CSV table of C-alpha atoms in Angstrom, one decimal:
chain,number,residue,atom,x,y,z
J,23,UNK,CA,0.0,0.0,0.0
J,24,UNK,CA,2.8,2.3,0.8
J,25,UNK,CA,4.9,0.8,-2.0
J,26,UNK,CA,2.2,2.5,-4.0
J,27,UNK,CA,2.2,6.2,-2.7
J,28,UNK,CA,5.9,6.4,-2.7
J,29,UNK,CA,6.5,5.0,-6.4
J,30,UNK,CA,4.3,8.0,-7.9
J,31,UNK,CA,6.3,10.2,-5.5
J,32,UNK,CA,9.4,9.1,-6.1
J,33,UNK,CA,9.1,10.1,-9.9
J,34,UNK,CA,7.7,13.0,-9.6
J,35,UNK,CA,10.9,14.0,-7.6
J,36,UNK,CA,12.9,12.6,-9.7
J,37,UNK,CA,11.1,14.2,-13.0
J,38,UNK,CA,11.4,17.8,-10.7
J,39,UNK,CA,14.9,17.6,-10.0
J,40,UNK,CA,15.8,16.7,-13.6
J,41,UNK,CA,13.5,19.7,-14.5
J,42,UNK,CA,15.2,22.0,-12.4
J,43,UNK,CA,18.8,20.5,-13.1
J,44,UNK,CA,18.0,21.5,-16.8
J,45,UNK,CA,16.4,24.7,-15.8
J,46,UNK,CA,19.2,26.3,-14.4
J,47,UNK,CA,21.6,25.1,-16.9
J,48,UNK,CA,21.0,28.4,-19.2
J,49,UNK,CA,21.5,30.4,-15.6
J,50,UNK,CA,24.6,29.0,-14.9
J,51,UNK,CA,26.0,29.5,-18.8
J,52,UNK,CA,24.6,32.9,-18.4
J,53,UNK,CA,26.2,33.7,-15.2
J,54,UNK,CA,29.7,32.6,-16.4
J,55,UNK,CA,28.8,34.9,-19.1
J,56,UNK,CA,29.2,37.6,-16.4
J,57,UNK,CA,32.0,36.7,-15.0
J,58,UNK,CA,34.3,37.6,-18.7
J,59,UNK,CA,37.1,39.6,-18.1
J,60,UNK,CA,37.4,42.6,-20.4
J,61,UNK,CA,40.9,41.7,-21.9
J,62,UNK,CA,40.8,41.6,-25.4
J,63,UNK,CA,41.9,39.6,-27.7
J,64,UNK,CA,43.8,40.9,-30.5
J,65,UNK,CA,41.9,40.6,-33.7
J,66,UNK,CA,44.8,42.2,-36.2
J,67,UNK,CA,47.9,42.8,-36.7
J,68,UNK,CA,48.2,46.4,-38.1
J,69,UNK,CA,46.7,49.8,-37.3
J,70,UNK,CA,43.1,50.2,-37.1
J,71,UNK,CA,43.0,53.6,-35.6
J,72,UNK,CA,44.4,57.0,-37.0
J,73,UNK,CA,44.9,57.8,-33.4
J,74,UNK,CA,47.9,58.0,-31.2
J,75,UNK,CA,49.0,54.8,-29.8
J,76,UNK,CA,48.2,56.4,-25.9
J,77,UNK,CA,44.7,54.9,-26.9
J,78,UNK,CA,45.7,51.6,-25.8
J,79,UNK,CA,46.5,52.6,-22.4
J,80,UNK,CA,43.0,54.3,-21.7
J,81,UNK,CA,41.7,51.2,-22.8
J,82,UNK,CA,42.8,49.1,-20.4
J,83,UNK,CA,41.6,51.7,-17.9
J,84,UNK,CA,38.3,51.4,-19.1
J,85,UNK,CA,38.1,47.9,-19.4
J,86,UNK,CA,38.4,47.6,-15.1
J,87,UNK,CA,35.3,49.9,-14.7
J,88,UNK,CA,33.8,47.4,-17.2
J,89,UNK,CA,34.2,44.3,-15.3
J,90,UNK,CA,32.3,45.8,-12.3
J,91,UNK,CA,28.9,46.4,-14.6
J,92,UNK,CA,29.6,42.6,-15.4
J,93,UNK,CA,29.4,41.7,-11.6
J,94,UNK,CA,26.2,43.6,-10.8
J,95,UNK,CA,24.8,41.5,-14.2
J,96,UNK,CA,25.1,38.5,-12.1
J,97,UNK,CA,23.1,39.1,-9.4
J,98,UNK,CA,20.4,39.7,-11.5
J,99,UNK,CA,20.8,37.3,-13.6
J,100,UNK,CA,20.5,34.9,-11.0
J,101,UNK,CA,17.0,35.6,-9.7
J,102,UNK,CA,14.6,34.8,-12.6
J,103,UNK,CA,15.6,31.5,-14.0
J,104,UNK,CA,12.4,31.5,-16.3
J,105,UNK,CA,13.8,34.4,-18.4
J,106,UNK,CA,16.3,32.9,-19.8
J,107,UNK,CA,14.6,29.6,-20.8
J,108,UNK,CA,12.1,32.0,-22.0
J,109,UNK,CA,14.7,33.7,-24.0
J,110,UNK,CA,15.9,30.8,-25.6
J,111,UNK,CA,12.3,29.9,-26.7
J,112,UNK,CA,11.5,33.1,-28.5
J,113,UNK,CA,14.6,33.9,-30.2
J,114,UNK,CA,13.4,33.1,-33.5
J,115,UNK,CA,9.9,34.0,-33.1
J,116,UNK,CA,10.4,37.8,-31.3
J,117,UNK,CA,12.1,40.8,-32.8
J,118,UNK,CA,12.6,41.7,-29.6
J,119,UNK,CA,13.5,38.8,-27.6
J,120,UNK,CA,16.3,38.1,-29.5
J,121,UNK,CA,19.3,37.9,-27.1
J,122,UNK,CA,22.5,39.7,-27.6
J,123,UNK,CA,24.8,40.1,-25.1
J,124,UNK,CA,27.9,42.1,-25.1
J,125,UNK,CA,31.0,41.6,-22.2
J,126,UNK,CA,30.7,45.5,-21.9
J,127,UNK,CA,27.2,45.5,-20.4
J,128,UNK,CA,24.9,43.6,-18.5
J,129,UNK,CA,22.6,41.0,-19.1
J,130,UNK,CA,19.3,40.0,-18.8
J,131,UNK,CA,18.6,42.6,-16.1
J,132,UNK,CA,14.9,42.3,-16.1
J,133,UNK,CA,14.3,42.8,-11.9
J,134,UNK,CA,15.2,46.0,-10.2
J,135,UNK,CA,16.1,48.1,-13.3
J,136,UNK,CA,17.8,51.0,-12.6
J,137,UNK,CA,17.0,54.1,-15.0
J,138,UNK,CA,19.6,55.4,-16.9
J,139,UNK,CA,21.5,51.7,-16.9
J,140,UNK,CA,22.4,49.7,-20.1
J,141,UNK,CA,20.9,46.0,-20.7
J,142,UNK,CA,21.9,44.0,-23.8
J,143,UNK,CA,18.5,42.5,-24.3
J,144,UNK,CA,14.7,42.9,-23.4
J,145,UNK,CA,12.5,40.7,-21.5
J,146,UNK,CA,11.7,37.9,-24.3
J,147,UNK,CA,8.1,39.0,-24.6
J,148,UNK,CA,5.5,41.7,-24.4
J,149,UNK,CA,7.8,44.0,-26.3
J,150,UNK,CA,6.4,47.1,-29.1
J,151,UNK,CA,8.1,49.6,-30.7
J,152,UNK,CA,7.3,53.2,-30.2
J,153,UNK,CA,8.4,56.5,-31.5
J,154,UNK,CA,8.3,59.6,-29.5
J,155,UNK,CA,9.9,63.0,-31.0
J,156,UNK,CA,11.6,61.1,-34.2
J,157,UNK,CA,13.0,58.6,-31.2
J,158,UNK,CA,12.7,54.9,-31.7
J,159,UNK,CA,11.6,52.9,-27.9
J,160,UNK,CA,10.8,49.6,-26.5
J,161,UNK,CA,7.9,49.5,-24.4
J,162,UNK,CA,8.0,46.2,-21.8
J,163,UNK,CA,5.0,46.5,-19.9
J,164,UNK,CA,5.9,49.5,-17.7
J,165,UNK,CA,9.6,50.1,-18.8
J,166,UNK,CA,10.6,52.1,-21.6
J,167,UNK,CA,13.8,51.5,-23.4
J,168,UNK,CA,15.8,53.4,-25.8
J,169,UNK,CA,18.0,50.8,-28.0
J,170,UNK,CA,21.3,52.1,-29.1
J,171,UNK,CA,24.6,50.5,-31.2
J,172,UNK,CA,27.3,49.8,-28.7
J,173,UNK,CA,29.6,49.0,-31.2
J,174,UNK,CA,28.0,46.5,-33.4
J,175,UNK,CA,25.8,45.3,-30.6
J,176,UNK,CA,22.4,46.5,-29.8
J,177,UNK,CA,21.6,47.3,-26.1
J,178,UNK,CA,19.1,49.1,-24.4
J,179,UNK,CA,19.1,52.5,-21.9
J,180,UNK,CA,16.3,51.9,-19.4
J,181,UNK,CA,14.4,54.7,-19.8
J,182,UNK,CA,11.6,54.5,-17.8
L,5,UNK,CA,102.2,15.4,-25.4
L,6,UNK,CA,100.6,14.7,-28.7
L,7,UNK,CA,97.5,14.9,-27.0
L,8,UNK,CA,98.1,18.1,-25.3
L,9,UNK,CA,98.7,19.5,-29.2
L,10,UNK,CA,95.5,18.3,-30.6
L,11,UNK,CA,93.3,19.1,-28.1
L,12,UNK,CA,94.7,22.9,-27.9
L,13,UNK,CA,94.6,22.6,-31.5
L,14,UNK,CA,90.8,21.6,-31.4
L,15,UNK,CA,90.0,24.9,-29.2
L,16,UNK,CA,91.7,27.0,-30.9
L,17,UNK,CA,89.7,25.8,-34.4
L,18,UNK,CA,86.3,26.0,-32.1
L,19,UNK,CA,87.4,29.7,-31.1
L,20,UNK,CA,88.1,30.4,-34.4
L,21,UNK,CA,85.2,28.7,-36.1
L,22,UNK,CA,82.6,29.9,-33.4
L,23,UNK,CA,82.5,33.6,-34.6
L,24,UNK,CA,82.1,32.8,-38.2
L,25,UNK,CA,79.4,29.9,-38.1
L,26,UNK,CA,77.3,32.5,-35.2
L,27,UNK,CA,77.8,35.6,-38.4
L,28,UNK,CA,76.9,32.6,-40.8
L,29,UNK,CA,73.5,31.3,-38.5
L,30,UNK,CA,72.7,35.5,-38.0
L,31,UNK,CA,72.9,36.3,-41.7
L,32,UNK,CA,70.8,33.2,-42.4
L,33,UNK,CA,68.2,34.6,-39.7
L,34,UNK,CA,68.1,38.1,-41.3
L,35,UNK,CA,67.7,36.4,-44.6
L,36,UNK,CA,64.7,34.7,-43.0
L,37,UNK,CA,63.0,37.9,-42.6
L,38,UNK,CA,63.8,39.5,-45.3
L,39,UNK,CA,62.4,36.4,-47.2
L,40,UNK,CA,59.1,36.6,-44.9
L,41,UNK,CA,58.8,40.1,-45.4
L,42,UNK,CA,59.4,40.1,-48.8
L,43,UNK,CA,56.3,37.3,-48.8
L,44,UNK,CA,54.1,39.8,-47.1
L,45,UNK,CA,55.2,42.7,-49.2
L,46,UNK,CA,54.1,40.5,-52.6
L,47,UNK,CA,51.0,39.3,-51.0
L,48,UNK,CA,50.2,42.9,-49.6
L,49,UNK,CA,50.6,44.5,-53.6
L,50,UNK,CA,48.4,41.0,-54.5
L,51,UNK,CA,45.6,42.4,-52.8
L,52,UNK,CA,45.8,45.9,-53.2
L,53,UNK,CA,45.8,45.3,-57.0
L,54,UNK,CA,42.4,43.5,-56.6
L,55,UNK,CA,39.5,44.1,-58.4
L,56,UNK,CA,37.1,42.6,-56.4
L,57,UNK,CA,36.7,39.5,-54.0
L,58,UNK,CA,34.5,38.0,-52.0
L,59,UNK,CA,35.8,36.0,-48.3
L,60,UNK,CA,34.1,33.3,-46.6
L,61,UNK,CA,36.2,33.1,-43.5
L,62,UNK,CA,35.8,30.8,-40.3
L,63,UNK,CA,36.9,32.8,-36.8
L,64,UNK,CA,38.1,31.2,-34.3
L,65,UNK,CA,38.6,33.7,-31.1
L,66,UNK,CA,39.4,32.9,-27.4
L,67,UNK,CA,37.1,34.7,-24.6
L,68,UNK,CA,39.0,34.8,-21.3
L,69,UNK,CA,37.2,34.0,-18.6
L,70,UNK,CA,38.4,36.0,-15.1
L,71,UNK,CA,39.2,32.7,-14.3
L,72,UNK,CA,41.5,32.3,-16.8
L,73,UNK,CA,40.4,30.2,-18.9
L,74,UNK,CA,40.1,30.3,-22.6
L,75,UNK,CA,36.7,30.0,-24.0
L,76,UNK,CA,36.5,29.6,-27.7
L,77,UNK,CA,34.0,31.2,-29.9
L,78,UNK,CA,33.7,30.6,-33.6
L,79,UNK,CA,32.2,33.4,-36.0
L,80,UNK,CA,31.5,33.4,-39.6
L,81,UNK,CA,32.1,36.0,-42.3
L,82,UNK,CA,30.8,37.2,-45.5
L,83,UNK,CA,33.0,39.7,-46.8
L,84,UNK,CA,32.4,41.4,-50.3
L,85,UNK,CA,34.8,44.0,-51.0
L,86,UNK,CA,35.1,46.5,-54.1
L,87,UNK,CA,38.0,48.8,-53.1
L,88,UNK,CA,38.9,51.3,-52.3
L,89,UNK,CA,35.1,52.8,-51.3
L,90,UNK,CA,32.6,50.0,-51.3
L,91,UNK,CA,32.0,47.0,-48.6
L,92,UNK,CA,29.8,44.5,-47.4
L,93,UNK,CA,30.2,42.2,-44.4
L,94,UNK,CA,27.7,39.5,-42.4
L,95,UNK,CA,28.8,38.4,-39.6
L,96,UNK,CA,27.3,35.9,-37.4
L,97,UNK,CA,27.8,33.9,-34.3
L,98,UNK,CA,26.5,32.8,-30.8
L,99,UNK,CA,25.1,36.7,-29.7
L,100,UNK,CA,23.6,37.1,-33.3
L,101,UNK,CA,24.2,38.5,-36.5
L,102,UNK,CA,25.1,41.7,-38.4
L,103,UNK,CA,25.3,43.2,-41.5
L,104,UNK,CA,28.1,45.5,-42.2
L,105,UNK,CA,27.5,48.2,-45.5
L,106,UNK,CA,30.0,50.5,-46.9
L,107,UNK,CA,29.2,52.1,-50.1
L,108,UNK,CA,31.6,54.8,-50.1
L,109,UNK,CA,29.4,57.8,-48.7
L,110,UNK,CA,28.0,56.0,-45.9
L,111,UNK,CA,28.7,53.3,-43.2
L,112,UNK,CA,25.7,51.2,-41.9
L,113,UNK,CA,25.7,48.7,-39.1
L,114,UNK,CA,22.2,46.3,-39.6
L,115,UNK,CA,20.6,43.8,-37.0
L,116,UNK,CA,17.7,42.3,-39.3
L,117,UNK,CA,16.3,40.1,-36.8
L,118,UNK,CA,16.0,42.8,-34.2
L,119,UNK,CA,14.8,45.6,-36.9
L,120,UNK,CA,17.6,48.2,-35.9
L,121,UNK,CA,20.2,49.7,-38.3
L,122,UNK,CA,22.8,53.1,-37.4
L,123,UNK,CA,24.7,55.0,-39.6
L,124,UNK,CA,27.6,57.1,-40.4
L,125,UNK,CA,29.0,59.6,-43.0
L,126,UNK,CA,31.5,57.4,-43.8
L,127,UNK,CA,34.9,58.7,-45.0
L,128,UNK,CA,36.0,57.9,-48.8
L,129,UNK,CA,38.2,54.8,-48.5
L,130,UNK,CA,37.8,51.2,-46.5
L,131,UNK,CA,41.5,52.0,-44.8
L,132,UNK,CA,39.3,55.4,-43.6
L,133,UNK,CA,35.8,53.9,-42.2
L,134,UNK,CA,38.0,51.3,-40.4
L,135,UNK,CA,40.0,53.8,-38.1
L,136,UNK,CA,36.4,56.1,-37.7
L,137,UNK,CA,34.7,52.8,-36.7
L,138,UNK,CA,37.0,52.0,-34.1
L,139,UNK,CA,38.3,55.6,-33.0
L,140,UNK,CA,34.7,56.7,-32.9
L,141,UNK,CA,32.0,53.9,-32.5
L,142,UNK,CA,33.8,51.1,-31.3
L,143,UNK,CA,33.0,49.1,-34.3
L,144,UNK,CA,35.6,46.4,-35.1
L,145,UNK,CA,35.2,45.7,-38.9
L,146,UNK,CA,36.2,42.0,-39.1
L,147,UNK,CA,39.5,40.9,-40.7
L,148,UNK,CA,40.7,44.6,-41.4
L,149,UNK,CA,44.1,43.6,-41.8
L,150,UNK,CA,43.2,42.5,-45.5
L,151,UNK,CA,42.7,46.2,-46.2
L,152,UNK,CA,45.5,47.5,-44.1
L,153,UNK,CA,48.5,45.4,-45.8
L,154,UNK,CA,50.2,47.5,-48.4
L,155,UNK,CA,48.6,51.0,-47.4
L,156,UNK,CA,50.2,53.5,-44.5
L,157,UNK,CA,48.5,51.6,-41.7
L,158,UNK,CA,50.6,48.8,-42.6
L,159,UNK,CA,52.7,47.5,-39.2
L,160,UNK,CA,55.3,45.3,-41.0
L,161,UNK,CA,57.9,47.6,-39.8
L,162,UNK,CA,57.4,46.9,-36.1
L,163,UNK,CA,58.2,43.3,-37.0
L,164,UNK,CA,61.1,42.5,-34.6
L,165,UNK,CA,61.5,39.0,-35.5
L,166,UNK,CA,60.4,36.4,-38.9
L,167,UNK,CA,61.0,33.2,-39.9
L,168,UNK,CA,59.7,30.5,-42.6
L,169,UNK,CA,57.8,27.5,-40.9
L,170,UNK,CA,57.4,25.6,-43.7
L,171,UNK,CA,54.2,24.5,-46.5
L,172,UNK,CA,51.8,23.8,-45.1
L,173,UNK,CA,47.8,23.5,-47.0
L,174,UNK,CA,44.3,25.1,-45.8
L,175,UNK,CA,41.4,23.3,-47.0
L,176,UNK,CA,43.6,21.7,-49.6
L,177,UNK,CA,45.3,24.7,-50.9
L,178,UNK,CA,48.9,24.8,-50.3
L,179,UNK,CA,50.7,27.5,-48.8
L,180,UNK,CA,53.8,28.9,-47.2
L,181,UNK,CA,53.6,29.7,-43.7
L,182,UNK,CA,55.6,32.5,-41.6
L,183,UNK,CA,55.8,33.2,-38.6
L,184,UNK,CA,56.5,36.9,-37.0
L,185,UNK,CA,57.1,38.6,-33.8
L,186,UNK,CA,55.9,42.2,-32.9
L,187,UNK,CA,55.8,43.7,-29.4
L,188,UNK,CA,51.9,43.1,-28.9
L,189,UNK,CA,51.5,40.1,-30.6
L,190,UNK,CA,53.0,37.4,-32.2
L,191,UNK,CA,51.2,35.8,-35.8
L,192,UNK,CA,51.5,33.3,-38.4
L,193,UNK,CA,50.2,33.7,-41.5
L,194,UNK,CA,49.3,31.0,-44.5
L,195,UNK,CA,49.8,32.6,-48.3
L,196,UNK,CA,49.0,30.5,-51.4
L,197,UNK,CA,51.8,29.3,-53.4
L,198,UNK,CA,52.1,30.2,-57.0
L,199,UNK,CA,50.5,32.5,-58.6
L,200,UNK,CA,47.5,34.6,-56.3
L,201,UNK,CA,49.2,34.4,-53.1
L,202,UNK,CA,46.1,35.1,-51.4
L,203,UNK,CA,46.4,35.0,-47.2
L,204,UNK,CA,44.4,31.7,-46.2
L,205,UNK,CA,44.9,31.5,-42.6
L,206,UNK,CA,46.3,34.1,-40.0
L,207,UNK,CA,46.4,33.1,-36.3
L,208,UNK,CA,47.2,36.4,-33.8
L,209,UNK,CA,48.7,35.5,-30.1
L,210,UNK,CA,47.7,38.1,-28.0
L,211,UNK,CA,51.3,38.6,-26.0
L,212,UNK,CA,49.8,41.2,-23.4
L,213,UNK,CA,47.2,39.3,-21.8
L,214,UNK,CA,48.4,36.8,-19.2
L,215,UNK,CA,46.5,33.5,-20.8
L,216,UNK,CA,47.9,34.4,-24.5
L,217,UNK,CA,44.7,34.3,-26.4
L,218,UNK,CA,44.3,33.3,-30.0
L,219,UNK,CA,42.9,34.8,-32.8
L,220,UNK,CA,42.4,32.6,-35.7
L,221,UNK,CA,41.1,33.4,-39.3
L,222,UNK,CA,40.6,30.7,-42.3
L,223,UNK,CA,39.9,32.2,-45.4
L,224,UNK,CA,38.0,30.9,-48.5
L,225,UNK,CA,38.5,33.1,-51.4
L,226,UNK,CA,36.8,34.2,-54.5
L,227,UNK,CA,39.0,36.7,-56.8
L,228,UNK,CA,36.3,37.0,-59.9
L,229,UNK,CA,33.2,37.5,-57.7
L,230,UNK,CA,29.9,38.9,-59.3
L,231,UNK,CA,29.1,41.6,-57.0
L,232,UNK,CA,25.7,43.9,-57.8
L,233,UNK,CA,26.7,47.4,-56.6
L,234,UNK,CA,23.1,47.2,-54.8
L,235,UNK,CA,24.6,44.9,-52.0
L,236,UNK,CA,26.8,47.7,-50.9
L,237,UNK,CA,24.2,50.3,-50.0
L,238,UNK,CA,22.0,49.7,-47.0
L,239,UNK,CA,17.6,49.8,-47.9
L,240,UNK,CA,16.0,49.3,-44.7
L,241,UNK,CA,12.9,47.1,-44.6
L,242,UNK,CA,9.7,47.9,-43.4
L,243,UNK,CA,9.4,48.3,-40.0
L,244,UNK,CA,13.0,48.8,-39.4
L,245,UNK,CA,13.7,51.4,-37.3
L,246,UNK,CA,17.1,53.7,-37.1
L,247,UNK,CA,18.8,54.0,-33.6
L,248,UNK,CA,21.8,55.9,-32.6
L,249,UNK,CA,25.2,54.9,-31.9
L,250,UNK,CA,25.9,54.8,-28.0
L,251,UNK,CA,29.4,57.5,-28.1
L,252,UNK,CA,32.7,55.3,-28.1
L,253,UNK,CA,34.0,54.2,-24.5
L,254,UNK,CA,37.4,53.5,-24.9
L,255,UNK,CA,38.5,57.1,-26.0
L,256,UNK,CA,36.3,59.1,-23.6
């Protein structure tokens, strides 16, 4: 009789604990995601820029400052598993749940946005495009974005 | 006694053949890289004297973790060129894709599947719209070195050290490879043999950051593309919306 109540328990566990094994499987990539350093890797061997070479030393100044945005990312990141899986699932479908993510910014801040920050993606759904004053915005429910080029990535000021 | 003789007979031939065979081993090195750089130097005119091409290139690029460890990300490239003033790049990989256009008046970054392009008023060469995209938007155009080689930007003169590693083939096609030294980095580079010594593979060490990341590049060339000058100007779809660049961070 016991057998019996236990053996439908004892899947259900273990069909929730493989769930939430696989779950957090796109948190933890994510979150290692945070933890890139800034250093760059060289990507040629000549002179890009037509500016002095001190450029390469304020670079490297800049970089540190960028590793501390990466670390707040984390926190974050690690509250709502369900946004990434989310994410995953609508990259094809939504315009704007299309992930990008860019080591200079942070990702997947959906909880406690702070105006004035810089995301590198939008919540995977719920998203629409508005123009106010010639300026192109994503609305997410309450939050208003403004999406920019940060280099050749697109992130997002939070607006509102 | 007779053994005394020889064996002070032996030094002084090692103290007199020494200097000669170290002059002999240094000229041969010098000769090295003057032969690698002379590689580069026909490759470099190669290109610049290019009509037109069109790259299919495979990226291979470390990511350091803070951890240190390397992660390895791979890109591909679509790269239709028309120098000196006309350009047209895809790039994708695991963050998404983008579309790079150049047509000689204006630059234009695209992300199709998000529905926002930027622009620039681009200057009048490739060489130019490389340096603005870096100095001034933080926009690495991919493989630039292919239109830097043979033109002012060209760093072959901070090449400390160059040697010949030997043939070797990429995808079949046989090449020579060198190998050279510069203070920041240290690269190999693949060029056809015989007649279109075309670069097939470069691989960059990155000598300043602790893990000594890698940069690699395999190329797949076409040197009598069909280009439409319509792929070089950006049309936005509809529903695509303009955005503004975010101002550079590294020079501010």
């Amino acid at each position: 009789m016991t057998l019996n109540i236990n053996k439908p328990l004892q899947i259900f566990v273990l069909m929730l604990s493989v769930f939430l094994l696989l779950a957090f499987i796109p948190q933890q990539a994510e979150a290692r995601k945070g933890d890139r350093k800034a250093g760059k890797t060289q990507t040629s061997v000549n002179k890009k820029s037509n500016r002095s070479s001190n450029k390469n030393s304020n670079k490297n100044k800049n970089s540190n400052k960028n590793v501390n945005v990466n670390k707040n990312s984390n926190k974050n990141v690690n509250v709502d598993v369900d946004v990434d899986v989310d994410r995953h699932g609508n990259r094809h479908g939504n315009r704007h749940g299309r992930h990008h993510n860019d080591n200079n910014f942070a990702t997947g801040l959906f909880v406690g946005l702070v105006v004035g920050s810089v995301v590198a993606s939008l919540p995977p759904s719920g998203c629409t495009t508005v123009i106010q004053n010639g300026i192109t915005y994503s609305q997410c429910g309450s939050h208003l974005y403004q999406p920019q080029y940060s280099g050749s990535s697109v992130t997002y000021i939070v607006v509102q | 006694m007779s053994n005394k003789i020889t064996s002070s007979l032996l030094l002084l031939m090692g103290l007199v053949i020494s200097p000669v065979m170290h002059a002999e081993e240094k000229q041969e090195l010098s000769s090295e890289k003057d032969l690698a750089l002379k590689a580069m130097n026909n490759m470099s005119s190669y290109l610049r004297e290019l009509d037109q091409f069109s790259i299919r290139a495979n990226i291979y690029v470390d990511e350091v973790l803070e951890n240190g460890q390397k992660i390895q990300q791979t890109k591909r490239l679509d790269i239709s060129a028309n120098p000196p003033t006309k350009l047209k790049i895809s790039e994708s990989d695991m963050s998404g894709d983008r579309e790079l256009y150049y047509n000689g008046n204006e630059f234009t970054v695209y992300t199709e599947s998000l529905g926002f392009y930027a622009s620039f008023n681009a200057p009048k060469t490739i060489a130019g719209v490389i340096a603005k995209a870096s100095d001034d938007y933080d926009i690495e155009i991919p493989l630039s070195d292919l239109f830097m080689w043979g033109t002012d930007n060209d760093s072959s003169t901070e090449v400390d050290e160059a040697i010949l590693v030997g043939v070797d083939s990429v995808d079949g096609v046989s090449c020579n490879s060198f190998a050279f030294r510069q203070k920041e980095v240290d690269w190999q580079i693949c060029i056809q043999r015989g007649t279109s010594p075309l670069p097939l593979k470069l691989v960059i060490t990155s000598k300043l950051e602790e893990t000594q990341p890698k940069y690699v590049a395999v190329l797949k060339w076409d040197t009598a593309p069909q280009l439409s000058e319509k792929i070089f100007s950006f049309a936005p779809q509809l529903g695509d919306q303009k955005i503004q660049f975010s101002p550079s961070q590294t020079n501010k």
